[in-house]
XYZ file of C-alpha atoms in Angstrom:
498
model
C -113.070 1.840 5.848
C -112.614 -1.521 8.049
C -113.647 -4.744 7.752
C -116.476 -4.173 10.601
C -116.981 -0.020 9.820
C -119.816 1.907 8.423
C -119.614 5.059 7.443
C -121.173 7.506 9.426
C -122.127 10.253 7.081
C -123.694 7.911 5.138
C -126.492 8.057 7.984
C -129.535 10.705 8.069
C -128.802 12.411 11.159
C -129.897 15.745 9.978
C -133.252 15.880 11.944
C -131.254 15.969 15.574
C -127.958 17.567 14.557
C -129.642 20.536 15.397
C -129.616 19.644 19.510
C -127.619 21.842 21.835
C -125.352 21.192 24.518
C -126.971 23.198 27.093
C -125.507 23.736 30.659
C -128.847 22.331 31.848
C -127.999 18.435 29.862
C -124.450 18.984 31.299
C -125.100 19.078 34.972
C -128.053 16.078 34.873
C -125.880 14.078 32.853
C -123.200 14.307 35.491
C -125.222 13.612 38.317
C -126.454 10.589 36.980
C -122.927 9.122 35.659
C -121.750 10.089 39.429
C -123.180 6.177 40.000
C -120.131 5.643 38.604
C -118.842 6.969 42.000
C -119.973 3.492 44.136
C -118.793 0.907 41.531
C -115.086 2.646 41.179
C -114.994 3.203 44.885
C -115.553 -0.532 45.691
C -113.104 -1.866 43.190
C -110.227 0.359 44.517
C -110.839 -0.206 48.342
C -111.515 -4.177 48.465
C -107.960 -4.268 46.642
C -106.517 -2.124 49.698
C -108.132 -3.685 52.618
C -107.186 -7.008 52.001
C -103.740 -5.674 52.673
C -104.066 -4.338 55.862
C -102.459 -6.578 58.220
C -105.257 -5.735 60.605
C -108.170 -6.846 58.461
C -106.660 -9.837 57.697
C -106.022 -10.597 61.407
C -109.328 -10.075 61.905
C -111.390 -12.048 59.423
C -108.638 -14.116 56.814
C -105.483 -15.410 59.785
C -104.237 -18.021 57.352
C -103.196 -15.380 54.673
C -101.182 -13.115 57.325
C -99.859 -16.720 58.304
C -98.728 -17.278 55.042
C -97.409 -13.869 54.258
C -94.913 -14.697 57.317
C -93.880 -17.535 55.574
C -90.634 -16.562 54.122
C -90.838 -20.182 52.120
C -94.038 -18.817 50.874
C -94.161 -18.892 46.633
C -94.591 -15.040 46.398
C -97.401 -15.901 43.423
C -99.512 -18.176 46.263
C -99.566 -15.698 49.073
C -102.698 -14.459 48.778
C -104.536 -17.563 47.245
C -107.610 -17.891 49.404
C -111.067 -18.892 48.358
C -112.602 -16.847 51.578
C -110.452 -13.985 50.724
C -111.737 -14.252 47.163
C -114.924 -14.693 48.061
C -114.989 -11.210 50.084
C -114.575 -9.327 47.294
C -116.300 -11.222 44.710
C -119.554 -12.211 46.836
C -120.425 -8.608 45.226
C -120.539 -9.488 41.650
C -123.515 -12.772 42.135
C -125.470 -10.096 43.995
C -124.747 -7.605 40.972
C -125.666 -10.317 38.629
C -129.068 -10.686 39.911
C -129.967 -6.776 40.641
C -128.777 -5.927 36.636
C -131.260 -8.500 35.086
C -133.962 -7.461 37.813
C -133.271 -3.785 37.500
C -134.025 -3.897 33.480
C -137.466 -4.850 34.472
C -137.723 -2.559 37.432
C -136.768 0.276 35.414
C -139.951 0.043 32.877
C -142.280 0.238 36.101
C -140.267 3.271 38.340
C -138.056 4.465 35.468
C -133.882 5.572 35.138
C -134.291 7.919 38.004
C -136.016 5.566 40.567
C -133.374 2.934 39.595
C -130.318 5.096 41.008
C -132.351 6.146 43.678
C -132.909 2.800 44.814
C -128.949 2.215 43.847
C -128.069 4.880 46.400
C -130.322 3.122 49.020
C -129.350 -0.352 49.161
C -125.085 0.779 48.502
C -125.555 2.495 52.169
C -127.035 -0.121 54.063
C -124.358 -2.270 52.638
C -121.552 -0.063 53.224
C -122.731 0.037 57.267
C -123.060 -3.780 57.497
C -119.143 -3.627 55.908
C -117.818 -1.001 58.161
C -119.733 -2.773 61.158
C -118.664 -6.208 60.463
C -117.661 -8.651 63.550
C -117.460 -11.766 61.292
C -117.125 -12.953 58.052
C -120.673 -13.487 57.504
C -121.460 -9.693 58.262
C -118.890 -8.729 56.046
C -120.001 -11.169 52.785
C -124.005 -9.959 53.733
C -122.419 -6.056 53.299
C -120.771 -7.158 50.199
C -124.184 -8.345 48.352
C -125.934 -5.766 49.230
C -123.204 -3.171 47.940
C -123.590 -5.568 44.723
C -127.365 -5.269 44.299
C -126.568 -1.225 44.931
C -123.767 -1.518 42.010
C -125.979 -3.453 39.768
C -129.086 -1.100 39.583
C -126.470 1.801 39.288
C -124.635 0.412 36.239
C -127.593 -0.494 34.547
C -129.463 2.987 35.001
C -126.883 5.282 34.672
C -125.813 4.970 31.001
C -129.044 4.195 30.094
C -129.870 7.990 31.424
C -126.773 9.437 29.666
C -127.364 7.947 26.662
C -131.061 8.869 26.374
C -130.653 12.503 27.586
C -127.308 13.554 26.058
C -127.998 15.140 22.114
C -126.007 13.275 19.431
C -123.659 14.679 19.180
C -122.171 14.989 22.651
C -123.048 11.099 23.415
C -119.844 9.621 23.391
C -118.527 12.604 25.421
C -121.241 12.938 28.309
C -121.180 8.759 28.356
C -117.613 8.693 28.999
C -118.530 10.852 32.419
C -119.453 7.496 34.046
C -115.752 6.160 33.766
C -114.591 8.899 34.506
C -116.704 9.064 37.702
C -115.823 4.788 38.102
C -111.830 5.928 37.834
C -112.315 8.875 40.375
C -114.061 6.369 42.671
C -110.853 3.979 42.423
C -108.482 6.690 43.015
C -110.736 8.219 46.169
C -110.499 4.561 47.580
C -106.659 4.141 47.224
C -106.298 7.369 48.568
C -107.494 6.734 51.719
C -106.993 3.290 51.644
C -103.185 4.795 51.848
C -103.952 7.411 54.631
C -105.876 5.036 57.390
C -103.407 2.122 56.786
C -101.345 3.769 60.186
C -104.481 3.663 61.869
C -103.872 0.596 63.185
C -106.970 -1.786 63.706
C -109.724 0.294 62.953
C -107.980 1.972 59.437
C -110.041 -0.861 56.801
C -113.172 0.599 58.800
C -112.866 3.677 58.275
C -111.890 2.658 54.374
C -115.005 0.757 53.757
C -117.313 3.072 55.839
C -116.266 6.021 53.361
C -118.083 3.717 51.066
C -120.838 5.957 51.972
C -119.462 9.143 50.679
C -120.233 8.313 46.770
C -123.596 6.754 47.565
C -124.698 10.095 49.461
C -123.472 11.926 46.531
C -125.338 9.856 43.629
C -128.765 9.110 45.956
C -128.703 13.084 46.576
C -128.031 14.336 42.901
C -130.863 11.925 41.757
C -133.607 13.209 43.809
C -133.151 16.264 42.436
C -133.486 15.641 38.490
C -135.696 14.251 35.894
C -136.278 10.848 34.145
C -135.601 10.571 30.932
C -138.620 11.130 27.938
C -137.760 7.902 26.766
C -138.555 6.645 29.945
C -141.741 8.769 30.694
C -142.907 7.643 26.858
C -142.554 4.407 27.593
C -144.752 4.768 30.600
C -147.348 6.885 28.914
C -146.166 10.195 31.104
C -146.209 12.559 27.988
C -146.296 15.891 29.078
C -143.427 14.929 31.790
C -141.464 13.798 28.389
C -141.904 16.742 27.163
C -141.133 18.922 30.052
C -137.891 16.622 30.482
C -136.768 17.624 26.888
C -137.229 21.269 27.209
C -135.157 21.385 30.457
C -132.551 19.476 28.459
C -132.545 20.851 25.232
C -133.470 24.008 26.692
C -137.018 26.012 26.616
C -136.224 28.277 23.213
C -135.945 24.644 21.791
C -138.184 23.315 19.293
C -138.329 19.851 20.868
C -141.473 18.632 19.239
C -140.244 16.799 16.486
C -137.824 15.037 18.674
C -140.201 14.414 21.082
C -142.852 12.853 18.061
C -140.008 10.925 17.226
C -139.906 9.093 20.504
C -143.548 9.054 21.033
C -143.509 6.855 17.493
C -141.041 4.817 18.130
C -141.954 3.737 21.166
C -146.010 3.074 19.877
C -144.278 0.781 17.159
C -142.714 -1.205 19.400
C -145.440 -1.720 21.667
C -147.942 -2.994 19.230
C -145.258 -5.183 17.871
C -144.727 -7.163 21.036
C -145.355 -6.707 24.445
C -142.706 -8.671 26.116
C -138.628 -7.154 25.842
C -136.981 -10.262 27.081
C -138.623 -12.623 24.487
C -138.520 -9.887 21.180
C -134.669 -8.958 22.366
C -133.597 -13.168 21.241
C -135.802 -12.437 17.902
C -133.538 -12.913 15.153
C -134.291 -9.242 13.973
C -132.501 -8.152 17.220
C -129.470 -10.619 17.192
C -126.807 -7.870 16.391
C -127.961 -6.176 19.383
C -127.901 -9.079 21.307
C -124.487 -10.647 20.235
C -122.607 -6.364 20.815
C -124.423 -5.851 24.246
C -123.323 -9.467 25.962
C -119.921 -9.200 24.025
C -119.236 -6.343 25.120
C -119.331 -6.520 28.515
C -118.513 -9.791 29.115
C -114.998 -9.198 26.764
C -114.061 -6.181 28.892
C -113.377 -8.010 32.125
C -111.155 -10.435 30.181
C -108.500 -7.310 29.250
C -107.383 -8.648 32.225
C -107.138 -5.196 33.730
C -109.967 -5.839 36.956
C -107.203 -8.395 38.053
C -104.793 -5.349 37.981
C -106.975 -2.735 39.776
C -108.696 -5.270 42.484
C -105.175 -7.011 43.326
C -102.713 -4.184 42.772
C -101.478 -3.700 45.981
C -101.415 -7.459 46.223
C -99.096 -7.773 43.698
C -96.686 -5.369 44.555
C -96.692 -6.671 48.016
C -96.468 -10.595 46.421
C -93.017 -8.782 44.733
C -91.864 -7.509 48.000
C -93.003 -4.566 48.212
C -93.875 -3.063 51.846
C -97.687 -2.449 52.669
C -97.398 1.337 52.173
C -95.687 1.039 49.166
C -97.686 -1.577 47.620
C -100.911 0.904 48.083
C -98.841 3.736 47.187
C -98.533 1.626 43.576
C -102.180 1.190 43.363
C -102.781 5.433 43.996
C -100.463 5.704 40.712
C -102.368 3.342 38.908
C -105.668 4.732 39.705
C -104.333 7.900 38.819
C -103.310 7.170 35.253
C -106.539 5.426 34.875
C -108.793 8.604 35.376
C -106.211 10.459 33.450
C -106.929 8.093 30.623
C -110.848 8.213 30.965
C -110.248 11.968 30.392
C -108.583 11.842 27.377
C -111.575 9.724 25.904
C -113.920 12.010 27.253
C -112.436 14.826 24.949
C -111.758 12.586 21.741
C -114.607 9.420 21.604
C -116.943 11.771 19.865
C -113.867 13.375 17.146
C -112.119 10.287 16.035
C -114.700 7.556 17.217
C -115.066 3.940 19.135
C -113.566 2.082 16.834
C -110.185 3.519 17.046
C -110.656 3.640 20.403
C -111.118 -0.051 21.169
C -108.114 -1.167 18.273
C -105.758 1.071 19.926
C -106.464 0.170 23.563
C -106.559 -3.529 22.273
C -102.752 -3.347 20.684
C -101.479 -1.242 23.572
C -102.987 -3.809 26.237
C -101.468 -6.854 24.332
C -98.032 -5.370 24.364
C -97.865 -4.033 28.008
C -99.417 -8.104 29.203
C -96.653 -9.895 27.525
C -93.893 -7.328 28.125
C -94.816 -8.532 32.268
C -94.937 -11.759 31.415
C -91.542 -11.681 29.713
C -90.190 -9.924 32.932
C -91.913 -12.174 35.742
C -90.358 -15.012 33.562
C -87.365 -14.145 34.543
C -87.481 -13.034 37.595
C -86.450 -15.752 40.344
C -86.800 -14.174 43.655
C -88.089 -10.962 45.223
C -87.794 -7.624 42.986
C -85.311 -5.057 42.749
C -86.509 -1.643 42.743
C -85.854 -1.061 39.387
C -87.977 -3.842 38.500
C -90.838 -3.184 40.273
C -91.013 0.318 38.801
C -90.492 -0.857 35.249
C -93.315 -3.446 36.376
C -95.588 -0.481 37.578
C -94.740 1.327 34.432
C -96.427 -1.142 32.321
C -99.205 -1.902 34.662
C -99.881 1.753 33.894
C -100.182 0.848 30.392
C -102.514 -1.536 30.678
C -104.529 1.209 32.958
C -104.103 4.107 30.452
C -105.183 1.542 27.988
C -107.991 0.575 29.379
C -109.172 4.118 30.500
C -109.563 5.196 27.025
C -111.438 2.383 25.312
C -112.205 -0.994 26.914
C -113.620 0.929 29.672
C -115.873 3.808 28.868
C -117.156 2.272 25.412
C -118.534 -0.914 27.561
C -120.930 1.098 29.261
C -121.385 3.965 26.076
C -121.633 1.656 23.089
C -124.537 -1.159 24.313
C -126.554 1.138 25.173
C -126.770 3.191 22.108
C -127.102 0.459 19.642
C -130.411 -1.189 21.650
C -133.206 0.023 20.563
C -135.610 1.979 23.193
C -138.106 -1.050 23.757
C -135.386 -3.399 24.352
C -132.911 -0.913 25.839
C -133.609 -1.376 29.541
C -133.604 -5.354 29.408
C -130.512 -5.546 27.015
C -128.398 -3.525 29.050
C -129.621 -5.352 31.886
C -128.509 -8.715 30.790
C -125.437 -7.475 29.282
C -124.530 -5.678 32.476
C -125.343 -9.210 34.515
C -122.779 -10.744 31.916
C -120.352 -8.397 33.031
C -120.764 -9.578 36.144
C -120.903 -13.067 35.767
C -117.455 -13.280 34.007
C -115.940 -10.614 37.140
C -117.154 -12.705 39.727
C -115.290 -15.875 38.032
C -112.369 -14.057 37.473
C -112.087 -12.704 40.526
C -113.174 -16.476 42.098
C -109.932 -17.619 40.053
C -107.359 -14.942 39.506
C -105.236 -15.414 42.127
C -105.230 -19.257 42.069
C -104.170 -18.586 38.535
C -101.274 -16.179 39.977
C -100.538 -18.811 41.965
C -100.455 -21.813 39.253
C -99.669 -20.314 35.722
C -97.358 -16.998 37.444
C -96.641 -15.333 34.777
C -98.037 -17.066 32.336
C -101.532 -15.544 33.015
C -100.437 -12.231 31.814
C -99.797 -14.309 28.266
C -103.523 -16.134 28.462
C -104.834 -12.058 29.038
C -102.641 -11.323 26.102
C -104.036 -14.054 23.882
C -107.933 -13.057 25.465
C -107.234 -9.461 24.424
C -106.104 -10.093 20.811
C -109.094 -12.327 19.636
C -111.629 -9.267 21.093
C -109.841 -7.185 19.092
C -110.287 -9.284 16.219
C -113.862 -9.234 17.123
C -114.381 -5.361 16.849
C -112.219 -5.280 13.660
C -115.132 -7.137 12.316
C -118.361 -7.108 14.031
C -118.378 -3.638 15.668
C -119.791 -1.175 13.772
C -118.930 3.325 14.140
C -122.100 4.647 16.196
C -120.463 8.200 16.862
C -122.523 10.775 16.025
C -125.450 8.390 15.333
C -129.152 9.441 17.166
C -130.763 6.577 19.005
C -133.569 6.698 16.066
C -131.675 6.298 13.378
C -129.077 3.290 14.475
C -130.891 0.788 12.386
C -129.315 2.682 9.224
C -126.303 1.099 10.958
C -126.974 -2.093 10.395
C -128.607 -2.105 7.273
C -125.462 -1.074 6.063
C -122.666 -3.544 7.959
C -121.553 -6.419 5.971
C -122.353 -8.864 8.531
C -124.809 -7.694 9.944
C -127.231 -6.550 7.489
C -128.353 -9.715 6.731
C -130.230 -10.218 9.876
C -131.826 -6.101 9.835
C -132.853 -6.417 6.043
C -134.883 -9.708 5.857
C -137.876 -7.544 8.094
């Protein structure tokens, strides 16, 4: 067993192991990860647009100056605060909607939350489409980020508390998967309306609308969760909501007693989430759900998928090409969120996050080593090998970094805390995108390749981190994860002194 491991077996899960995977869990599990839709959509087409000579004509005329500057440091071409700031404007308004949204969620529950998501992405995806100016187009941009920040926090949340046990890891995973398929959709047709000419990035951003429609649709038509509806005092909802997941020949009572007891305990313990979640009893679930988060965005691979086609243009690539680079990537990115679809729940997260760690340490500095030595514009050869690697880091990512940082936060919170914790781990996800994104490209622009080698370094001290501190949840029920603890080596010593 590893330093940071526990055991799984060595946890009573015999009281839940007996919940099915019914069709009905299946389909409203799906739906609600289909949030995943909006987020993945609006990472893969902001990357696009801001390589279409016609947007950048329109709003940003000092980059296309500089990109006809033939004297022009091919790591400095696109570094542009305003540019920047159109795509990262987002991730402040995503910040604020996450840590409102865990609040939100106690009063209208999971399904209101993406419901409201849905909402507030469309209005922001019209103001985008729409835009005249700058301003319009920064406006669109929050509001798509207080759309992606009630999604993100809802939807695993929902997963989580409606899939069985046993199927967790696997129905959690449906989110990234839905997040990858978004990125692909968006380099898609961020690749067919680039002939269009001057109105191809509006017809990009207006198909914004397409996932939202999809998500805000599916979510009218399925239940909250019974941890929800317990928590709200909606009991005989609860238990309606568990039949039509577990299915009606199901003997959900003891399940659903379960719930109903551990959500009385923690309301007569304290009233207030935000204030018992920083109680020392809690500080392994506080120290996992901000890591988490906040250590996925420095993998470094968000600079990949948000600047790909900026890149391969930056190495001389032609505009079609360049988004034709960032299709492939997106591609081998869902491909990747389907293999941990079919193995999180066989061989666990643990493995999972080493493995992706290694792979996405060796892929960063193999770039570096080649942008090193490259001094002037890329041969083909190159740029393939370069792409090749770049879909390392994707396929890397796919499979661990980026399903288990929505999956494993919220299944180690407890349910009282749950909706805050993911809330503020969510908005620290966001805080360290929107500097990154603020940044990246300057970075491109001043350290060249040597950013790839401070991603590199990032990646292997988080790795380090799980070794230790993460513990196996797989297989775990929600009820039982303090057996978890209780029996980490670090851990433990916070769990067993209450």
């Amino acid at each position: 067993m590893a330093a940071g491991g526990v055991m799984v077996d060595d946890v009573d899960i015999a009281e839940n192991e007996e919940a099915k995977l019914t069709t009905s869990v299946v389909i409203i599990c799906i739906i609600a990860a289909s949030a995943g839709l909006m987020f993945g959509y609006d990472i893969g087409v902001s990357g696009g647009v801001t390589t279409m000579e016609p947007f950048l004509k329109e709003f940003f005329p000092s980059v296309l100056a500089k990109m006809a500057d033939t004297k022009q440091d091919m790591y400095c071409v696109f570094d542009s605060q305003i540019l920047t700031a159109f795509t990262s404007s987002l991730y402040i308004a995503g910040l604020v909607s996450s840590i409102v949204a865990g609040r939100v969620a106690t009063i209208v529950g999971r399904r209101g939350i993406l419901i409201m998501s849905g909402v507030i992405f469309l209005i922001g995806t019209a103001l985008n489409a729409l835009a005249v100016h700058v301003a319009m187009l920064i406006l669109g941009r929050i509001l798509l980020g207080f759309g992606i920040g009630f999604g993100n926090q809802a939807a695993p949340l929902y997963v989580t508390e409606m899939a069985p046990p046993k199927w967790r890891g696997t129905l959690s995973t449906a989110f990234q998967f839905y997040l990858c398929s978004g990125v692909v959709l968006a380099t898609f047709i961020n690749f067919a309306v680039a002939p269009l000419g001057d109105y191809g990035w509006r017809v990009a951003l207006g198909c914004a609308a397409i996932p939202a429609i999809i998500m805000t649709i599916g979510a009218l038509s399925i239940p909250d969760t019974p941890c929800s509806l317990i928590q709200r005092g909606r009991y005989n909802e609860a238990r309606q909501s568990l039949s039509q997941v577990r299915g009606v020949d199901s003997d959900t009572e003891v399940e659903l007693n379960n719930l109903i007891s551990s959500a009385n305990a923690a309301s007569t313990a304290d009233h207030e989430p935000y204030k018992k979640l920083f109680q020392r009893r809690y500080r392994p679930h506080l120290v996992l759900a901000l890591a988490i988060p906040s250590f996925q965005q420095l993998t470094g691979v968000n600079v990949v998928a948000f600047y790909a086609p900026v890149l391969f243009r930056s190495m001389g690539s032609g505009g079609q090409m360049a988004l034709l680079g960032a299709v492939i990537l997106g591609a081998v990115n869902l491909g990747s969120a389907l293999v941990s679809t079919c193995i999180v729940d066989r061989i666990g997260r643990r493995f999972l996050f080493l493995e992706g760690g290694l792979q996405l340490i060796l892929s960063e500095v193999a770039i570096a080593c080649i942008f090193a030595g490259q001094l002037g514009p890329f041969s083909a050869s190159t740029a393939i090998v370069v792409l090749v690697l770049m879909c390392s880091i994707s396929a890397a990512f796919g499979w661990s970094w980026g399903p288990l940082t929505w999956l494993v936060p919220s299944e180690i919170l407890p349910m009282d805390i749950r909706p805050v914790g993911q809330g503020i781990g969510i908005a620290f996800n966001f805080i360290v995108t929107f500097v990154l994104a603020q940044v990246s490209l300057a970075l491109f622009c001043h350290l060249k390749y040597g950013m790839f080698l401070l991603y590199a370094a990032l990646t292997l001290l988080m790795t380090v981190f799980v070794a230790f501190f993460v513990p196996e949840t797989k297989g775990v029920p929600l009820e039982s994860m303090d057996a978890v603890w209780r029996k980490h080596w670090y851990w433990r010593r916070f769990i067993s002194e209450v």
